[in-house]
Coordinates of C-alpha atoms in Angstrom, one line a residue:
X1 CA -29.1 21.4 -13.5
X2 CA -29.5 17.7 -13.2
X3 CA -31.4 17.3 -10.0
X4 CA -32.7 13.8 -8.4
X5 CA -35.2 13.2 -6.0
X6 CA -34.9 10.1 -3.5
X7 CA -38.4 9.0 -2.2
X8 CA -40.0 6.0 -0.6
X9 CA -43.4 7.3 -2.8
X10 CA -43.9 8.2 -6.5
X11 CA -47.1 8.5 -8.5
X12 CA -45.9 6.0 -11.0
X13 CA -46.3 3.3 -7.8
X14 CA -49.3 1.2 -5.9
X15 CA -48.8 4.1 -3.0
X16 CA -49.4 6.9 -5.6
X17 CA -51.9 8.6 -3.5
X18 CA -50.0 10.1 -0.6
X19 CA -48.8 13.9 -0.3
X20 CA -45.2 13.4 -0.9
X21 CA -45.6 11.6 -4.2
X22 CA -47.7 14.4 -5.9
X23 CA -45.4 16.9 -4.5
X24 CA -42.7 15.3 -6.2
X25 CA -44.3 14.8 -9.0
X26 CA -45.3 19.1 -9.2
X27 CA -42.0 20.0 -8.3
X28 CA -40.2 17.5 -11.5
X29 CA -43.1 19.0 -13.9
X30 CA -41.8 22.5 -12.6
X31 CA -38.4 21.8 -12.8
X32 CA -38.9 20.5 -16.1
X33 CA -40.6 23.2 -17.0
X34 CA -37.6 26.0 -16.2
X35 CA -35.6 23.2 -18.7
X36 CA -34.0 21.5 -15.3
X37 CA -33.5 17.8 -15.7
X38 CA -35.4 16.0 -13.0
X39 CA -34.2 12.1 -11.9
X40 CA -36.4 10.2 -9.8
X41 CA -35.2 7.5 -7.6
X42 CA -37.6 5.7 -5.9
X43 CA -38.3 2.7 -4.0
X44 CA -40.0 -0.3 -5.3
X45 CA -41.0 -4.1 -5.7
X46 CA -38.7 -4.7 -8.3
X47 CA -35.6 -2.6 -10.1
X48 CA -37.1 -0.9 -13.5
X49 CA -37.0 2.4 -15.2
X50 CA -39.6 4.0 -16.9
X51 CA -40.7 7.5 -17.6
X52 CA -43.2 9.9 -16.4
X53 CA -44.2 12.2 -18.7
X54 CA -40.4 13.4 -19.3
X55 CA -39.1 12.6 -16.1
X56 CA -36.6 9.3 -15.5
X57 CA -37.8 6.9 -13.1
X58 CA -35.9 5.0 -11.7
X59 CA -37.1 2.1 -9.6
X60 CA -34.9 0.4 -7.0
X61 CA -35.9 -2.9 -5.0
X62 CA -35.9 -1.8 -1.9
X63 CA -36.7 -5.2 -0.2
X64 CA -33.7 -6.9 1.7
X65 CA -33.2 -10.2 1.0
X66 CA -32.7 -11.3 4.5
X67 CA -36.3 -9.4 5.4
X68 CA -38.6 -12.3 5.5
X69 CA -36.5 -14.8 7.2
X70 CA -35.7 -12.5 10.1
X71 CA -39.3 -11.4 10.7
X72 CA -39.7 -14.9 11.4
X73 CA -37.2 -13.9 14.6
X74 CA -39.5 -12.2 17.3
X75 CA -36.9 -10.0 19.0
X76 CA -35.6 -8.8 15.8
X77 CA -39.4 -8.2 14.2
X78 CA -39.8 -5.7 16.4
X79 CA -36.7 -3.7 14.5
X80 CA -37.9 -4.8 11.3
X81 CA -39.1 -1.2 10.4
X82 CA -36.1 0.4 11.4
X83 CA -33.5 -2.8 9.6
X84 CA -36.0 -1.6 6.4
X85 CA -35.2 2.2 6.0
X86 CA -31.1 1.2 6.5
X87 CA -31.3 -1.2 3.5
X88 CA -33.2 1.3 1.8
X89 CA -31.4 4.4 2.2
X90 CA -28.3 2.5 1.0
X91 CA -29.8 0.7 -2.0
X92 CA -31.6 4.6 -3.1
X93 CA -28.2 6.1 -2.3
X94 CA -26.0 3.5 -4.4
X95 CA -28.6 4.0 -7.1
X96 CA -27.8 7.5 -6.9
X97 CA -24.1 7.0 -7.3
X98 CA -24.1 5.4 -10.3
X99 CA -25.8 7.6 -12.1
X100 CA -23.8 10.5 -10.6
X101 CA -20.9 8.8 -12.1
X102 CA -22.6 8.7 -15.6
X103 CA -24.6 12.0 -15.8
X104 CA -23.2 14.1 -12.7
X105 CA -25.8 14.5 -10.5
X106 CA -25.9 18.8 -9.6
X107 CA -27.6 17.9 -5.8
X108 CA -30.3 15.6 -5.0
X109 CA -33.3 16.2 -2.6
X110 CA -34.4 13.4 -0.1
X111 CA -37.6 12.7 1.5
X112 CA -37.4 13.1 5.3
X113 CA -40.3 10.2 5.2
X114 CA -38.1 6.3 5.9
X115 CA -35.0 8.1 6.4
X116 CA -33.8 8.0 2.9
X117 CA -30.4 10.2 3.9
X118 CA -29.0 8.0 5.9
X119 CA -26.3 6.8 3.6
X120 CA -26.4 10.2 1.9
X121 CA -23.9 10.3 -1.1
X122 CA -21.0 12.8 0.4
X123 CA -20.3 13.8 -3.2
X124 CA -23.5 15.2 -4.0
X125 CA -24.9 18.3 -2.5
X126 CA -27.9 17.6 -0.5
X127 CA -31.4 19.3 0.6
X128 CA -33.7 17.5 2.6
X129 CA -37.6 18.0 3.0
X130 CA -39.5 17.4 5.7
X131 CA -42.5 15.7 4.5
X132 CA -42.9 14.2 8.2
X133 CA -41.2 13.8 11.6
X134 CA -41.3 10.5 13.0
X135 CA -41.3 11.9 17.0
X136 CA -44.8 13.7 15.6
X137 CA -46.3 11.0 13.5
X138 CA -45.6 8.8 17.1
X139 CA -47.3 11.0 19.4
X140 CA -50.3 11.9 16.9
X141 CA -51.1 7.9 16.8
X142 CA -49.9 7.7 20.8
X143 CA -47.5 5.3 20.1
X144 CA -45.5 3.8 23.0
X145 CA -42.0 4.7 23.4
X146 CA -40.5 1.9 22.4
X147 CA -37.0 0.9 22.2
X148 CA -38.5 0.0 18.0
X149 CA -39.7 3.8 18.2
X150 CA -37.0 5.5 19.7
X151 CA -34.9 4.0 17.3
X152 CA -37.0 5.3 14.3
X153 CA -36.7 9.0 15.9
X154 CA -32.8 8.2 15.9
X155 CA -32.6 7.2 12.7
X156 CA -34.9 10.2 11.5
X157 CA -33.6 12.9 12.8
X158 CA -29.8 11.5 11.8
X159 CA -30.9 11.3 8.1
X160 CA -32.1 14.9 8.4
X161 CA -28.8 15.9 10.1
X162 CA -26.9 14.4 7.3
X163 CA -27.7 17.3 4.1
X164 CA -26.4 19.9 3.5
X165 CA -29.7 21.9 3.7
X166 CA -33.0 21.4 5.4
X167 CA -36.2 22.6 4.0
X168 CA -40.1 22.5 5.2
X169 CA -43.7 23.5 4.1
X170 CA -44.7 24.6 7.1
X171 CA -43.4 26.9 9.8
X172 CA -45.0 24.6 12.7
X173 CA -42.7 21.6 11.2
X174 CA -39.6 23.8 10.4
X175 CA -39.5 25.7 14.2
X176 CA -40.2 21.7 15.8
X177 CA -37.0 20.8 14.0
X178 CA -35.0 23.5 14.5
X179 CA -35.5 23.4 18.3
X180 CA -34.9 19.3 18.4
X181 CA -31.2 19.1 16.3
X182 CA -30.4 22.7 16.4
X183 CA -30.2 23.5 12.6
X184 CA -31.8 26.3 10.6
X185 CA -34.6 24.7 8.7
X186 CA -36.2 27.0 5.2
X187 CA -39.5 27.5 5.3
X188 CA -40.9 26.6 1.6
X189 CA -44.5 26.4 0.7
X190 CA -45.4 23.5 -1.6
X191 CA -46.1 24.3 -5.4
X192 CA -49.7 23.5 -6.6
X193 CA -51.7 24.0 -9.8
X194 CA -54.9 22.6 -10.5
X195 CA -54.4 19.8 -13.0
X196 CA -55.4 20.8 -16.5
X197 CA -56.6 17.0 -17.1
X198 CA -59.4 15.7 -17.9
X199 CA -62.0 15.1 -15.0
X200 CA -64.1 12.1 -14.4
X201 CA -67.4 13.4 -12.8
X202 CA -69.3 10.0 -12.9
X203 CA -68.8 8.9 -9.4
X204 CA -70.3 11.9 -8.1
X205 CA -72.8 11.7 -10.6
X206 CA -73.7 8.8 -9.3
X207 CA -73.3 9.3 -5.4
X208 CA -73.7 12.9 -4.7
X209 CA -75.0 15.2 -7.3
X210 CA -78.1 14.9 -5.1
X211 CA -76.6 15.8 -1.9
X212 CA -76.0 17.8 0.4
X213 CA -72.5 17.1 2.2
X214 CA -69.7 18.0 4.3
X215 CA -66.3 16.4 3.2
X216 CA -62.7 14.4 4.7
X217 CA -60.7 13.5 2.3
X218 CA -56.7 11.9 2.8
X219 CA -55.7 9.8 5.5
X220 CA -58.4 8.6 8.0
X221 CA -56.8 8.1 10.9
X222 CA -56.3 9.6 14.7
X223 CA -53.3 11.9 13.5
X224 CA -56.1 13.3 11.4
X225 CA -58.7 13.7 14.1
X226 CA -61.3 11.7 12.4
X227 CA -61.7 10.6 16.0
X228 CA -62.7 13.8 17.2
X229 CA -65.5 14.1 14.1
X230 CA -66.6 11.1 14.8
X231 CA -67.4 12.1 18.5
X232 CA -69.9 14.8 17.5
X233 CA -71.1 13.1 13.7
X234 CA -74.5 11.5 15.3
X235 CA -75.5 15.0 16.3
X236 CA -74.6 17.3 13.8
X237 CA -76.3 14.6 11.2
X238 CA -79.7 14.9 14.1
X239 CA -79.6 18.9 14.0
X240 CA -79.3 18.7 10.0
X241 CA -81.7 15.6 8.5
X242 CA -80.7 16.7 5.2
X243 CA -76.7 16.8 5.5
X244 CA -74.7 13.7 4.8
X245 CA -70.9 12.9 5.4
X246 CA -68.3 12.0 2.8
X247 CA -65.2 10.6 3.8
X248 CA -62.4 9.9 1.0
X249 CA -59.0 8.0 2.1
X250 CA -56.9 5.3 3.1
X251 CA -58.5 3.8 6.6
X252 CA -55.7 3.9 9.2
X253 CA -57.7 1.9 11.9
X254 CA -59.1 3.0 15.1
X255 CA -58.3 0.7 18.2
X256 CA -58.1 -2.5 16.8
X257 CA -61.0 -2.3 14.2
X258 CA -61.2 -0.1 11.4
X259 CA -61.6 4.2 11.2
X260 CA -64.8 4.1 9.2
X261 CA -66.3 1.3 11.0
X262 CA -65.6 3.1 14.1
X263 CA -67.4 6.5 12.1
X264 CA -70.3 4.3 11.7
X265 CA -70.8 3.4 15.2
X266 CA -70.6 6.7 16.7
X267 CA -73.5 7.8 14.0
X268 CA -75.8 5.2 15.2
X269 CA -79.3 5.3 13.9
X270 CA -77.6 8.0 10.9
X271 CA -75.2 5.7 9.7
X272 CA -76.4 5.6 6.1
X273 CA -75.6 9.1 5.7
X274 CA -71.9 8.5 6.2
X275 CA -70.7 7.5 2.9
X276 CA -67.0 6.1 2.4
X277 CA -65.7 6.3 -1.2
X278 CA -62.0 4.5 -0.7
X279 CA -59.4 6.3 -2.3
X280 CA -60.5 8.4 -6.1
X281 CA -57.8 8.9 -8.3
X282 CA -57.3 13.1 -8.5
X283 CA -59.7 13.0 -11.7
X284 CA -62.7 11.5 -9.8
X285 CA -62.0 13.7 -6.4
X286 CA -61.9 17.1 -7.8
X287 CA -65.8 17.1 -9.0
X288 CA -66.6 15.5 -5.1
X289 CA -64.5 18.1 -3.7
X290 CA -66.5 20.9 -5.9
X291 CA -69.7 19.6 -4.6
X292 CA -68.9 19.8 -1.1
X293 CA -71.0 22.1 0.6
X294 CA -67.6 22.5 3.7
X295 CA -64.2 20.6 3.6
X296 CA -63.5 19.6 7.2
X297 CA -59.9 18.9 8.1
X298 CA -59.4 18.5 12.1
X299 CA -55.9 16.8 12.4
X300 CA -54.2 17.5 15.5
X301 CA -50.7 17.9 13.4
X302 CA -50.0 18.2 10.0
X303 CA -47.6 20.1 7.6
X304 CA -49.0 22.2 4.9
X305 CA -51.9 19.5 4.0
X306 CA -52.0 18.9 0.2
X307 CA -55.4 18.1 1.1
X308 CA -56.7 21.6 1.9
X309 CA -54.5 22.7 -0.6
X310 CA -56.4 21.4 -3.1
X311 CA -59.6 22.0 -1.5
X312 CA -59.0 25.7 -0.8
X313 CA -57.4 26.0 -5.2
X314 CA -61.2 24.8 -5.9
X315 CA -62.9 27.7 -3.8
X316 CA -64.0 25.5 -0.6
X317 CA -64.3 26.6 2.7
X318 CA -62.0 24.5 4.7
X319 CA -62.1 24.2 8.3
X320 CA -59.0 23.3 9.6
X321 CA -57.2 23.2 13.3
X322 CA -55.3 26.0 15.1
X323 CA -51.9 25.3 15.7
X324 CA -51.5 22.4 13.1
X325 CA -50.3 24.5 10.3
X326 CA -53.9 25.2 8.6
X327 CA -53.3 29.0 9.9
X328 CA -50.4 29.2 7.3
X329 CA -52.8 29.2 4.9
X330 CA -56.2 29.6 6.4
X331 CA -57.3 33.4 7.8
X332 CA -60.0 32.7 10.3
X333 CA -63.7 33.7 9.5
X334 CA -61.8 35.4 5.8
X335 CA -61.0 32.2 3.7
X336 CA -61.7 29.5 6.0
X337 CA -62.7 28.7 9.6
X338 CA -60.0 27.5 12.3
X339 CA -60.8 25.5 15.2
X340 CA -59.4 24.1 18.4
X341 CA -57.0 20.9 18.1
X342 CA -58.4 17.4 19.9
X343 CA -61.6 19.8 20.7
X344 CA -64.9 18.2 19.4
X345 CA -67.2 21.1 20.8
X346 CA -65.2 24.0 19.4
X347 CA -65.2 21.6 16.2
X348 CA -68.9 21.4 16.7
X349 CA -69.6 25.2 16.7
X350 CA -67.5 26.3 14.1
X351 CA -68.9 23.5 11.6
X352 CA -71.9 25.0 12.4
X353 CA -70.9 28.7 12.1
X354 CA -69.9 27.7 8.4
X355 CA -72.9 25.9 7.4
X356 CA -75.3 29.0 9.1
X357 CA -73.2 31.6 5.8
X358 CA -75.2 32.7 3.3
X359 CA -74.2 32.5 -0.2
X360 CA -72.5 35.7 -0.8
X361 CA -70.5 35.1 2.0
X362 CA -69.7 31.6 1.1
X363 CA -68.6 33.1 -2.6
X364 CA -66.7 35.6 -1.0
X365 CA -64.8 33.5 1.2
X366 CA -64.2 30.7 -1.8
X367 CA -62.8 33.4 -3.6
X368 CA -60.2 34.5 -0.8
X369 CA -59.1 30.8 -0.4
X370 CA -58.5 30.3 -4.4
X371 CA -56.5 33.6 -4.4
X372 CA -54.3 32.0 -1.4
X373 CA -53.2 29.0 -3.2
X374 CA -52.6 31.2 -5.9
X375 CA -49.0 32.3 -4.5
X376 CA -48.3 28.5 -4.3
X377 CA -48.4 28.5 -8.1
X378 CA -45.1 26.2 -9.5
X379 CA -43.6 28.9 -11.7
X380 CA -43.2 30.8 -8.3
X381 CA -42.5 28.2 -6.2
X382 CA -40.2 26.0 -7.9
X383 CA -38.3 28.7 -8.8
X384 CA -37.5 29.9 -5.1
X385 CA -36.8 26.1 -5.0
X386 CA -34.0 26.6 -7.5
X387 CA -32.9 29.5 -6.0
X388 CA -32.6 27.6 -2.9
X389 CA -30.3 24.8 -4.8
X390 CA -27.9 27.4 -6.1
X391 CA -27.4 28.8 -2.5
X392 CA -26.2 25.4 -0.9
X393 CA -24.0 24.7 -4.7
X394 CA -22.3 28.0 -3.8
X395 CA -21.7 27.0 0.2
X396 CA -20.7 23.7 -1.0
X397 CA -18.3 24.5 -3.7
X398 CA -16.8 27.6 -2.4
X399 CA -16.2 26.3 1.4

């Protein structure tokens, strides 16, 4: 099959290190794999094509050319996120159309993330997957309702409306949407293999090979409940004088100042054991991830997190939140520790739980968390993926 993939995010651009680029770029190495023919369209600065080990790139300019001289306009800078995702939906989509009308395009797969299936091609069959909701992402960074807002949720949830077939990593995500537009939403795990590469240990060589340390790695923002870590940091660093804190990630700002500075504060007189690393390429993060003594993950919603993911295919014990997805993969006090969302104290005690294990418990659990990611393998996953793609083919075709 010859199967595009419209995103706002690939690994071959500047924002290369969010969740939905990697999991695009698993899923066309697994397709490629099973001899599928994987397109990616995504957005960019400037129109291009290139490849990616095997897979067509295509790059789009996704910037309207109006864009700068009406955010000159106040009333209409406000929509300027909202006039962004049309102009890019329709650019990815007529991209799309003219190489369906070269190549025949089998079905495509959009990113829920911008809205990309808006101006979904009609003569294509469509899947969409929730990488994010927009009503969620709002409310976990208690964003005012705008009228700006409440057109984003509009314009999300009408893009997802628009495929044929909507698919999510998580149940919590999938149930959300199903009870908001009233459409069945498939529940499918993200594929994930630990890269055969090359690894790059000399950044925790150099930083942390001496250490002792408790890691947050990803986005560092509220949604992630760095917030709530950050409330009980100075004492868990007074209770343990040897333990330091690692965060990894893009800053997402904290009331008008940045996260980490914010992560600082709130350690006081321990600040210099609160190390931020900026974002590693995958290479460089795996060895800081394997010297982690814990991974700590407390967002307050999320959707399958590559992040403990990753952490958990490495053997770490991740401690994640009850009721933002982590218990889809996470089996309390068996291969990881759950805690209560927005809930510093319950946050508190279970980091502490974790770090009072001895080391043949610690093994044990590491080993149950490796042997959950192991069902997420690609050969597994990508197939049920492709199993999915012939199901909406034979609805679409044989209606």
């Amino acid at each position: 099959m010859n199967i595009a993939f419209i995103t706002p995010e690939y690994i071959t651009e500047p924002n290369f290190h969010g969740g939905l680029a990697n999991y695009l770029s698993r899923v066309a190495q697994g397709l490629l794999a099973l001899h599928h023919h994987p397109i990616v369209i995504v957005a960019a600065e400037r129109d291009g094509y290139i490849e990616d080990r095997g897979i067509p790139v295509y790059r789009v300019q996704a910037t309207a050319p109006w864009e700068n001289f009406l955010s000159r306009i106040p009333v209409v800078r406000q929509m300027n996120t909202a006039l962004r995702w049309v102009w890019q939906s329709w650019k990815l989509n007529e991209k799309l159309l003219q190489l369906h009308s070269k190549e025949h395009i089998d079905i495509v797969q959009y990113a829920s993330y911008t809205a990309t299936a808006l101006f979904r091609a009609k003569t294509v069959p469509s899947v969409i997957r929730l990488s994010s909701v927009q009503e969620i992402l709002d409310k976990g960074y208690n964003r005012k309702r705008s009228l700006a807002r409440r057109l984003l949720h509009y314009l999300d949830t009408r893009s997802v409306k628009n495929a044929d077939r909507i698919l999510a990593p998580s149940s919590l995500i999938a149930r959300h949407v199903e009870r908001g537009i009233g459409k069945h939403v498939t529940v499918l795990e993200s594929p994930y293999l630990i890269p055969d590469g090359p690894l790059d240990v000399q950044p925790f060589r150099d930083l942390l090979s001496d250490k002792h340390y408790i890691l947050t790695f990803g986005s560092l923002g509220v949604l992630k409940g760095i917030d709530t870590l950050a409330e009980i940091i100075h004492d868990l660093l007074s209770t343990y004088p040897h333990l330091h804190f690692v965060f990894l990630g893009k800053d997402m700002g904290f009331q008008g100042q940045s996260m980490m500075q914010h992560v600082w504060e709130m350690a006081g007189s321990h600040r210099a054991r609160v190390l931020y690393l900026g974002i590693m390429p995958i290479p460089q993060l795996y060895p800081i991830i394997q010297g982690a003594d814990l991974v700590v993950l407390p967002s307050k919603v999320d959707n399958l997190p590559n992040t403990c993911i990753e952490a958990m295919a490495l053997g770490k014990i991740v401690i994640g939140t009850l009721g933002a997805s982590f218990e889809q993969l996470i089996e309390n006090n068996v291969n990881g520790f759950l805690c209560s969302i927005d809930d510093s104290e319950s946050l508190r005690k279970t980091i502490e739980k974790a770090l009072a294990l001895d080391e043949h418990t610690l093994q044990l659990m590491g080993q149950n968390a490796a042997q959950r990611i192991e069902h997420l393998r690609p050969e597994r996953v990508v197939r049920d993926l492709v199993d999915l793609y012939r199901e909406v083919l034979d609805q679409k075709w044989n209606l």
